[in-house]
Coordinates of C-alpha atoms in Angstrom, one line a residue:
M1 CA 62.1 32.1 -4.9
A2 CA 63.5 29.4 -3.0
L3 CA 61.2 26.6 -1.8
A4 CA 61.5 25.2 1.7
A5 CA 59.3 22.8 3.9
K6 CA 57.9 24.1 6.9
L7 CA 55.2 23.1 9.6
Q8 CA 51.8 25.1 10.0
L9 CA 49.1 24.5 12.5
R10 CA 45.5 25.2 11.2
Q11 CA 42.1 24.9 12.7
S12 CA 39.0 24.0 10.7
Q13 CA 35.7 22.6 11.2
S14 CA 34.2 19.8 9.1
L15 CA 31.5 17.2 9.3
V16 CA 32.5 13.5 9.4
M17 CA 29.8 11.3 8.2
T18 CA 30.6 8.1 10.4
P19 CA 28.9 4.8 9.6
Q20 CA 26.8 5.3 12.6
L21 CA 25.6 8.7 11.7
M22 CA 24.8 7.6 8.1
Q23 CA 22.8 4.8 9.6
S24 CA 20.8 7.0 11.9
I25 CA 19.9 9.1 8.8
R26 CA 18.8 6.0 7.0
L27 CA 16.6 5.0 9.7
L28 CA 14.7 8.4 9.6
Q29 CA 13.5 7.9 6.1
F30 CA 12.7 4.2 6.3
T31 CA 9.2 2.9 6.2
H32 CA 8.2 0.5 8.8
I33 CA 8.4 -2.4 6.5
E34 CA 11.9 -1.4 5.4
L35 CA 12.7 -0.9 9.2
E36 CA 11.7 -4.3 10.1
R37 CA 13.8 -5.9 7.3
F38 CA 16.7 -3.9 8.2
I39 CA 16.4 -5.0 12.1
D40 CA 16.0 -8.5 11.1
D41 CA 19.2 -8.2 9.3
E42 CA 21.0 -6.5 12.3
I43 CA 19.6 -9.3 14.4
E44 CA 21.1 -11.7 12.2
R45 CA 24.4 -10.3 12.3
N46 CA 24.7 -9.1 15.8
P47 CA 24.4 -11.7 18.5
L48 CA 23.9 -9.1 21.2
L49 CA 20.6 -8.0 19.7
E50 CA 17.3 -9.4 20.4
R51 CA 13.7 -8.7 19.4
A52 CA 11.5 -7.8 22.5
E53 CA 8.2 -9.5 21.4
P54 CA 4.7 -8.7 23.0
Q55 CA 4.4 -12.1 24.5
D56 CA 7.6 -11.8 26.4
D57 CA 6.1 -9.8 29.3
A58 CA 3.4 -12.4 29.6
V59 CA 6.3 -15.2 29.7
S60 CA 8.3 -13.4 32.3
E61 CA 5.4 -12.8 34.4
Q62 CA 4.6 -16.5 34.5
A63 CA 8.1 -17.4 35.1
Q64 CA 8.0 -15.0 38.3
K65 CA 5.1 -16.8 39.3
I66 CA 6.9 -20.2 39.1
D67 CA 9.8 -18.9 40.6
A68 CA 7.8 -17.6 43.6
A69 CA 6.4 -20.9 44.4
P70 CA 7.7 -22.8 47.5
E71 CA 10.9 -24.7 47.0
T72 CA 9.4 -27.8 48.4
A73 CA 7.0 -28.1 45.7
T74 CA 8.2 -29.8 42.7
A75 CA 7.3 -29.5 39.0
G76 CA 5.3 -32.7 39.1
D77 CA 3.5 -31.6 42.4
W78 CA 2.7 -28.4 40.6
F79 CA 1.4 -30.1 37.4
E80 CA -0.8 -32.8 39.4
K81 CA -2.4 -29.9 41.3
E82 CA -3.2 -28.0 38.3
T83 CA -4.5 -31.1 36.3
A84 CA -6.6 -32.0 39.3
W85 CA -8.5 -28.5 39.6
S86 CA -8.9 -29.0 35.7
A87 CA -10.6 -32.3 36.1
E88 CA -12.6 -31.8 39.1
A89 CA -13.0 -28.1 40.0
I90 CA -14.7 -27.4 36.6
S91 CA -17.8 -29.7 37.3
E92 CA -17.9 -28.4 41.0
K93 CA -17.8 -24.9 40.3
L94 CA -20.1 -24.7 37.1
D95 CA -22.4 -27.6 38.5
T96 CA -23.2 -28.3 35.0
S97 CA -21.8 -29.8 31.8
L98 CA -20.0 -27.6 29.0
E99 CA -22.7 -28.5 26.7
N100 CA -25.2 -26.5 28.8
L101 CA -22.9 -23.8 29.6
F102 CA -22.3 -23.2 26.0
P103 CA -25.3 -24.2 23.9
D104 CA -23.7 -23.5 20.7
D105 CA -21.3 -26.3 21.2
P106 CA -22.0 -29.2 18.9
G107 CA -22.5 -31.3 21.9
T108 CA -22.9 -35.1 22.1
S109 CA -24.0 -37.5 19.3
E110 CA -27.4 -37.8 20.7
R111 CA -28.1 -34.4 19.3
L112 CA -26.2 -34.3 16.2
G113 CA -26.5 -37.6 15.2
P114 CA -23.5 -40.1 14.3
D115 CA -22.9 -38.8 10.9
L116 CA -22.8 -35.1 12.0
T117 CA -20.8 -35.8 15.0
A118 CA -18.0 -37.7 12.8
Q119 CA -18.1 -34.8 10.4
W120 CA -17.4 -32.2 13.2
K121 CA -14.9 -34.2 14.9
S122 CA -13.1 -34.6 11.6
A123 CA -13.1 -30.9 10.6
S124 CA -12.2 -29.6 14.3
G125 CA -9.7 -32.4 15.1
N126 CA -11.6 -33.3 18.2
G127 CA -11.3 -37.0 19.2
S128 CA -8.8 -37.7 16.5
A129 CA -5.3 -38.6 16.6
S130 CA -4.3 -35.7 14.4
S131 CA -6.1 -33.1 16.7
S132 CA -2.8 -32.3 18.0
D133 CA -1.7 -30.9 14.8
G134 CA -4.3 -28.1 14.8
F135 CA -6.8 -27.1 12.3
D136 CA -6.3 -24.3 10.0
V137 CA -9.2 -23.2 7.8
G138 CA -6.3 -21.9 5.2
D139 CA -5.4 -25.6 4.6
M140 CA -8.9 -26.0 3.0
A141 CA -9.0 -23.2 0.9
A142 CA -7.8 -23.3 -2.7
G143 CA -5.0 -21.1 -3.5
A144 CA -5.9 -18.4 -6.3
I145 CA -5.3 -19.5 -9.8
T146 CA -3.0 -17.4 -11.8
L147 CA -3.5 -16.3 -15.6
R148 CA -0.7 -18.5 -16.6
E149 CA -2.1 -21.6 -15.1
H150 CA -5.7 -20.7 -16.4
V151 CA -4.3 -20.4 -19.9
A152 CA -2.2 -23.7 -19.6
E153 CA -5.4 -25.5 -18.9
Q154 CA -6.9 -24.3 -21.9
V155 CA -4.0 -24.7 -24.3
A156 CA -3.8 -28.6 -23.0
L157 CA -7.3 -28.9 -24.1
A158 CA -7.2 -26.9 -27.3
F159 CA -4.3 -28.2 -29.1
A160 CA -3.6 -32.1 -30.0
D161 CA -0.6 -31.4 -31.9
P162 CA 2.5 -31.3 -29.7
A163 CA 4.1 -28.6 -32.0
A164 CA 1.1 -26.3 -32.0
R165 CA 0.8 -26.7 -28.1
L166 CA 4.6 -25.7 -27.9
I167 CA 3.7 -22.7 -29.9
A168 CA 0.9 -21.9 -27.7
S169 CA 2.7 -22.3 -24.7
E170 CA 5.6 -20.1 -25.8
M171 CA 2.9 -17.3 -26.7
A172 CA 1.6 -18.0 -23.2
D173 CA 4.8 -17.1 -21.6
G174 CA 4.8 -13.7 -23.4
L175 CA 1.4 -12.5 -21.8
D176 CA 1.5 -9.6 -19.4
E177 CA -0.5 -8.9 -16.2
A178 CA -3.3 -7.4 -18.4
G179 CA -3.6 -10.4 -20.7
Y180 CA -1.8 -8.9 -23.7
M181 CA 0.8 -10.8 -25.8
R182 CA 3.7 -8.8 -26.0
A183 CA 6.0 -11.6 -27.6
D184 CA 6.9 -10.9 -31.4
M185 CA 5.5 -13.6 -33.6
A186 CA 8.6 -13.7 -36.0
E187 CA 10.8 -14.1 -33.1
I188 CA 8.7 -17.1 -31.7
A189 CA 8.7 -18.5 -35.2
A190 CA 12.6 -18.3 -35.6
R191 CA 13.2 -19.5 -31.8
L192 CA 11.0 -22.5 -32.4
G193 CA 12.1 -23.4 -35.9
T194 CA 8.8 -22.8 -37.6
D195 CA 7.0 -20.7 -40.0
R196 CA 4.9 -17.4 -39.1
A197 CA 1.8 -19.1 -40.4
A198 CA 1.8 -21.8 -37.8
V199 CA 2.3 -19.2 -35.1
A200 CA -0.6 -17.0 -36.5
D201 CA -2.7 -20.1 -36.5
A202 CA -1.9 -21.1 -33.0
L203 CA -2.7 -17.3 -32.0
A204 CA -6.1 -17.4 -33.5
V205 CA -6.9 -20.4 -31.6
C206 CA -5.4 -18.8 -28.3
Q207 CA -7.5 -15.5 -28.9
T208 CA -10.7 -17.6 -28.3
F209 CA -9.6 -18.7 -24.9
E210 CA -11.4 -17.2 -21.7
P211 CA -11.6 -14.6 -20.6
T212 CA -12.3 -13.2 -24.1
G213 CA -9.8 -10.6 -25.1
I214 CA -6.5 -12.3 -24.0
F215 CA -3.8 -12.8 -26.4
A216 CA -4.7 -9.3 -28.1
R217 CA -1.8 -7.4 -29.3
D218 CA -3.1 -4.1 -28.5
L219 CA -6.2 -2.5 -27.1
A220 CA -8.1 -2.2 -30.3
E221 CA -7.8 -5.9 -31.0
C222 CA -8.9 -6.8 -27.4
L223 CA -12.0 -4.8 -27.7
S224 CA -12.7 -6.5 -31.2
L225 CA -12.4 -10.0 -29.8
Q226 CA -14.9 -9.1 -27.1
L227 CA -17.4 -7.4 -29.7
A228 CA -16.7 -10.4 -32.1
V229 CA -18.1 -12.8 -29.3
R230 CA -21.2 -10.7 -28.8
D231 CA -21.6 -10.5 -32.5
R232 CA -21.5 -6.7 -32.6
L233 CA -18.4 -6.2 -34.9
D234 CA -20.4 -4.6 -37.6
P235 CA -18.7 -2.0 -39.9
A236 CA -19.6 0.9 -37.8
M237 CA -18.1 -0.8 -34.9
K238 CA -14.9 -1.6 -36.8
A239 CA -14.4 2.1 -37.8
L240 CA -15.1 3.2 -34.1
I241 CA -12.3 0.6 -32.8
A242 CA -10.0 1.8 -35.6
N243 CA -10.3 5.5 -34.2
L244 CA -9.8 5.3 -30.7
E245 CA -7.6 8.2 -30.6
L246 CA -10.7 10.2 -31.8
L247 CA -12.8 8.5 -28.9
A248 CA -10.0 9.5 -26.5
R249 CA -10.2 13.1 -27.6
R250 CA -14.1 13.1 -27.4
D251 CA -14.3 14.0 -31.0
F252 CA -18.0 12.8 -31.6
Q253 CA -18.5 14.8 -34.7
T254 CA -15.8 13.2 -36.5
L255 CA -16.7 9.8 -35.1
K256 CA -20.3 10.0 -36.4
R257 CA -19.0 11.0 -39.8
I258 CA -16.4 8.1 -40.0
C259 CA -18.7 5.5 -38.9
G260 CA -21.7 6.8 -40.6
V261 CA -24.1 6.7 -37.9
D262 CA -26.3 9.4 -36.0
E263 CA -25.7 10.7 -32.7
E264 CA -28.2 8.1 -31.0
D265 CA -26.4 5.2 -32.7
L266 CA -23.1 6.7 -31.7
L267 CA -24.3 6.7 -27.8
D268 CA -25.3 3.0 -28.0
M269 CA -21.9 2.1 -29.4
L270 CA -20.1 4.2 -26.7
A271 CA -22.1 2.4 -24.1
E272 CA -21.0 -1.1 -25.6
I273 CA -17.5 0.0 -25.5
R274 CA -17.8 1.0 -21.9
A275 CA -19.1 -2.3 -21.0
L276 CA -16.0 -4.2 -22.4
D277 CA -13.0 -5.1 -20.3
P278 CA -9.7 -3.4 -21.6
R279 CA -7.6 -5.5 -19.2
P280 CA -9.2 -8.9 -19.1
G281 CA -6.2 -10.7 -17.7
M282 CA -6.3 -8.7 -14.4
A283 CA -9.0 -11.0 -12.9
F284 CA -6.2 -13.3 -12.4
S285 CA -3.8 -11.0 -10.8
G286 CA -2.8 -12.6 -7.5
G287 CA -1.0 -9.7 -6.1
A288 CA -2.1 -8.5 -2.9
S289 CA -1.8 -4.8 -2.3
D290 CA -0.4 -3.9 1.4
A291 CA -2.5 -2.1 3.4
I292 CA -1.3 1.2 4.8
I293 CA -0.4 1.2 8.5
A294 CA -0.4 4.8 10.2
D295 CA 2.9 5.8 11.9
V296 CA 1.0 8.4 13.9
E297 CA -2.3 8.3 15.3
V298 CA -4.1 11.7 16.1
R299 CA -7.5 11.7 18.0
A300 CA -9.5 14.5 19.7
A301 CA -9.0 15.0 23.5
N302 CA -11.8 15.9 26.0
D303 CA -10.5 19.3 26.5
G304 CA -10.4 20.3 22.7
S305 CA -7.0 19.7 21.9
W306 CA -5.3 16.7 20.1
V307 CA -3.5 13.6 21.4
I308 CA -0.7 12.5 19.3
E309 CA 0.7 9.1 19.6
L310 CA 3.0 6.8 17.7
N311 CA 1.6 3.6 16.5
P312 CA 3.2 0.9 18.5
E313 CA 2.8 -1.5 15.5
T314 CA 5.5 0.4 13.7
L315 CA 7.7 0.7 16.5
P316 CA 10.0 -2.5 16.8
R317 CA 11.4 -3.2 20.0
V318 CA 15.1 -4.1 20.3
L319 CA 17.0 -5.0 23.2
V320 CA 20.6 -5.5 24.0
D321 CA 21.6 -8.6 25.6
H322 CA 24.1 -7.4 28.2
I323 CA 23.9 -10.5 30.3
Y324 CA 25.0 -12.6 27.5
F325 CA 27.8 -10.1 26.5
A326 CA 29.1 -10.3 30.3
R327 CA 29.1 -14.2 30.2
V328 CA 30.8 -14.7 26.7
S329 CA 33.2 -11.7 26.9
P330 CA 35.6 -13.2 29.7
H331 CA 36.0 -16.3 27.5
A332 CA 37.3 -14.3 24.3
K333 CA 40.5 -16.3 23.4
N334 CA 42.2 -13.4 21.6
Q335 CA 42.0 -10.0 20.5
T336 CA 40.0 -10.5 17.4
E337 CA 37.3 -12.1 19.3
K338 CA 37.3 -9.2 21.9
D339 CA 37.1 -6.6 19.0
F340 CA 34.3 -8.5 17.6
L341 CA 32.3 -8.4 20.8
A342 CA 33.2 -4.8 21.5
E343 CA 32.0 -3.8 18.2
C344 CA 28.8 -5.7 18.5
L345 CA 28.0 -4.1 21.8
Q346 CA 28.8 -0.7 20.3
N347 CA 26.5 -1.1 17.2
A348 CA 23.8 -2.7 19.3
N349 CA 23.7 0.3 21.8
W350 CA 23.9 2.9 18.7
L351 CA 20.9 1.0 17.3
T352 CA 18.6 1.2 20.0
R353 CA 19.6 4.9 20.9
S354 CA 19.0 5.6 17.0
L355 CA 15.5 4.0 17.1
D356 CA 14.6 5.9 19.9
Q357 CA 15.6 9.0 18.5
R358 CA 13.7 8.2 15.4
A359 CA 10.7 7.8 17.2
K360 CA 11.1 11.1 19.2
T361 CA 11.8 12.9 15.9
I362 CA 8.7 11.6 14.0
L363 CA 6.5 12.4 17.1
K364 CA 8.0 15.9 17.2
V365 CA 7.5 16.5 13.5
A366 CA 4.0 15.2 13.7
S367 CA 3.1 17.3 16.6
E368 CA 4.1 20.5 14.8
I369 CA 2.1 19.4 11.6
V370 CA -1.0 19.0 13.7
R371 CA -0.4 22.3 15.5
Q372 CA -0.3 24.1 12.1
Q373 CA -2.9 22.4 10.4
D374 CA -5.6 22.5 13.5
A375 CA -8.1 23.9 11.1
F376 CA -7.9 21.2 8.6
L377 CA -8.7 18.7 11.2
V378 CA -11.6 20.5 12.5
H379 CA -13.1 21.9 9.4
G380 CA -11.8 19.9 6.3
V381 CA -9.6 20.3 3.4
R382 CA -10.8 24.0 2.7
H383 CA -9.0 25.1 5.7
L384 CA -5.7 23.4 4.8
R385 CA -3.0 26.1 5.2
P386 CA 0.0 26.4 3.2
L387 CA 3.0 25.0 4.8
N388 CA 6.4 24.1 3.8
L389 CA 9.4 22.0 5.3
R390 CA 11.3 24.9 6.5
T391 CA 8.6 26.3 8.5
V392 CA 8.3 23.1 10.6
A393 CA 12.1 22.8 10.9
D394 CA 12.3 26.2 12.4
A395 CA 9.7 25.7 14.7
I396 CA 11.2 22.4 16.0
G397 CA 14.9 23.3 15.9
M398 CA 15.9 20.7 13.3
H399 CA 17.3 20.9 9.7
E400 CA 15.0 21.0 6.8
S401 CA 16.6 17.9 5.4
T402 CA 15.7 15.9 8.6
V403 CA 12.0 17.0 8.3
S404 CA 12.1 15.9 4.7
R405 CA 13.1 12.3 5.5
V406 CA 10.9 12.0 8.5
T407 CA 8.0 12.8 6.3
A408 CA 9.0 10.6 3.5
N409 CA 6.6 7.5 3.1
K410 CA 5.0 7.9 6.5
Y411 CA 1.3 8.2 7.3
M412 CA -1.0 9.9 10.1
L413 CA -4.4 8.5 11.0
T414 CA -6.7 11.5 11.7
P415 CA -10.4 11.8 12.4
R416 CA -10.6 12.7 8.6
G417 CA -8.8 9.7 7.6
V418 CA -5.2 8.4 6.8
F419 CA -2.9 10.9 5.0
E420 CA 0.8 10.8 4.0
L421 CA 2.8 13.4 6.1
R422 CA 3.7 15.1 2.9
Y423 CA 0.1 15.9 2.2
F424 CA 0.0 18.5 4.5
F425 CA 2.8 20.4 3.0
T426 CA 1.4 22.4 0.0
A427 CA 2.3 25.4 -2.0
S428 CA 0.9 29.0 -1.2
I429 CA -1.4 31.0 -3.3
A430 CA -1.7 34.6 -2.6
S431 CA -4.9 36.1 -1.6
S432 CA -6.5 38.7 -3.9
G433 CA -7.7 40.9 -1.0
G434 CA -4.3 40.9 0.7
G435 CA -5.2 38.3 3.5
D436 CA -3.9 35.1 4.4
A437 CA -2.6 32.8 1.6
H438 CA -4.5 30.0 0.6
S439 CA -3.3 26.2 0.4
S440 CA -3.0 24.7 -3.3
E441 CA -4.7 21.6 -2.1
A442 CA -7.7 23.9 -0.8
V443 CA -7.8 25.6 -4.2
R444 CA -7.9 22.1 -6.0
D445 CA -10.8 21.1 -4.0
R446 CA -12.6 24.4 -4.7
I447 CA -11.9 23.9 -8.4
K448 CA -13.4 20.4 -8.3
Q449 CA -16.5 21.7 -6.7
L450 CA -17.1 24.4 -8.9
I451 CA -16.8 21.9 -12.0
D452 CA -18.9 19.2 -10.1
E453 CA -21.7 21.8 -9.7
E454 CA -21.7 23.4 -13.2
K455 CA -24.8 23.0 -15.4
P456 CA -24.9 21.5 -18.9
A457 CA -26.0 24.8 -20.3
D458 CA -23.5 26.8 -18.3
V459 CA -19.9 25.0 -18.4
L460 CA -17.4 26.8 -16.8
S461 CA -14.2 27.8 -18.8
D462 CA -10.8 28.1 -16.9
D463 CA -11.2 32.1 -17.4
A464 CA -14.3 31.8 -15.6
I465 CA -13.1 29.6 -12.9
V466 CA -10.4 32.2 -12.4
D467 CA -12.9 34.9 -11.9
M468 CA -15.0 33.1 -9.5
L469 CA -12.0 32.1 -7.4
R470 CA -10.8 35.7 -7.5
E471 CA -14.1 36.9 -6.3
S472 CA -13.7 34.5 -3.3
G473 CA -10.3 35.9 -2.4
V474 CA -7.9 33.5 -4.4
D475 CA -5.3 35.3 -6.7
I476 CA -4.7 32.6 -9.2
A477 CA -3.6 32.4 -12.8
R478 CA -5.2 30.7 -15.6
R479 CA -2.5 28.3 -16.2
T480 CA -2.4 27.3 -12.8
V481 CA -6.2 26.3 -12.9
A482 CA -5.5 24.5 -15.9
K483 CA -2.7 22.6 -14.3
Y484 CA -4.6 21.7 -11.3
R485 CA -7.7 20.5 -13.5
E486 CA -5.5 18.3 -15.7
G487 CA -3.7 16.8 -12.6
M488 CA -7.1 15.8 -11.3
N489 CA -7.9 14.2 -14.8
I490 CA -10.7 16.6 -15.6
P491 CA -11.4 17.3 -19.3
S492 CA -11.4 20.7 -20.7
S493 CA -14.7 22.9 -21.0
V494 CA -15.0 22.0 -24.6
Q495 CA -14.8 18.2 -24.0
R496 CA -17.0 18.7 -20.9
R497 CA -19.6 20.5 -23.0
R498 CA -19.7 18.0 -25.5
E499 CA -20.1 15.2 -23.1
K500 CA -22.8 16.9 -21.3
R501 CA -24.8 17.4 -24.5
A502 CA -24.4 13.8 -25.5
L503 CA -25.7 12.7 -22.3
A504 CA -28.6 15.3 -22.5
S505 CA -29.7 14.0 -25.9
A506 CA -29.3 10.3 -24.5
G507 CA -31.8 11.2 -21.6
R508 CA -34.4 12.6 -24.1

């Protein structure tokens, strides 16, 4: 068969992921913090982008007032009139002094005395040359001390020998945020050119530092250090600390045999263990958790419906400076500069449109979620409906992946609290009577309620919970109940029965 070259015309459809389209997809799944960071980077790169701050409106309004003033009036005339009103009209219109109008004002030195007056003026900046710098209470507040700084102060006081102080500082560098020493002693000795005995001696001194329990190498040693300070590290307690895995399994019978104590003594020992701090270094953790800012706000309307609004704090306002583009573009010297300005204008316009589309998409998805979960907002978690991404996507005419990106790491403020948008998407559990399906989150809440209401003499097993749920119309398997129970950190029926008996014995 002979080979020959020929031309063929063929039509096909394909999706081309342009950089702008990829950017729009990324914007959908950004949190408001990530979005703010991304916009800051874009403004830094693109001279045609600028952020519209809230005070811009007030500034522009003031500028319009100034521009509307008579042209004959100069800036000096305007300033003199304003200052004259400030000096004279106040006393005329108020017909009294500011001290009488505001009785809480510190007032004159006759009321406070010269000493208190000087102190107040020094604190507030009044009457001083530095008052123009302003006063900030944060300048007077001391910064929170860290665990490393707290330990460094004790190392400097506890060790007179420079070599021992160096070893202690090296071990302090190996502390984690909970106060445990994670560094290897043999490695420290080899790195500093000393023997392991010197490192062990330094560790023994460091383990006497405050807070008690730091420089422990595991949980058992941390608890032992705290018990030793309280003079409660007797042989029975040592045996209990050495078998923490039995305590985690709540195997009290074996613990009583190993420790050689009766049930009453074991309960006292457990109470002492609970009073200890398993992570003593966390008191110095300076990390501040970020507060959750809701992206969508939902509140009840007067007509019984729901008002759904986007939180303006999570919506950055970005403007395209067309005036600057029109002023600069005629002065472009070559084609490269023209292409750069054109690209900046195109990217700026695309970004503003993408932000607007992002806001509309979030609002559209949130509105459909509120429509689907109206019963939850009115009655609570027991009325949460099973919902999936496809249901919402079909209802609003979008792709399922788009809904998935919109609901990722975004929160909704409702009359029942702040919830992540993903919270409203739960699995469906069939009804035993053939009715409407139940939400898995509602079933979890029902399981938790049944366990909370159980009596010490009648602890519910997983099979008993299954029977009770089926009587209420929930068709659920035993392994599903066990999975939900373990996900809520609820012990098994055997462990709960053992705990309740121990508490009942302690109560007697």
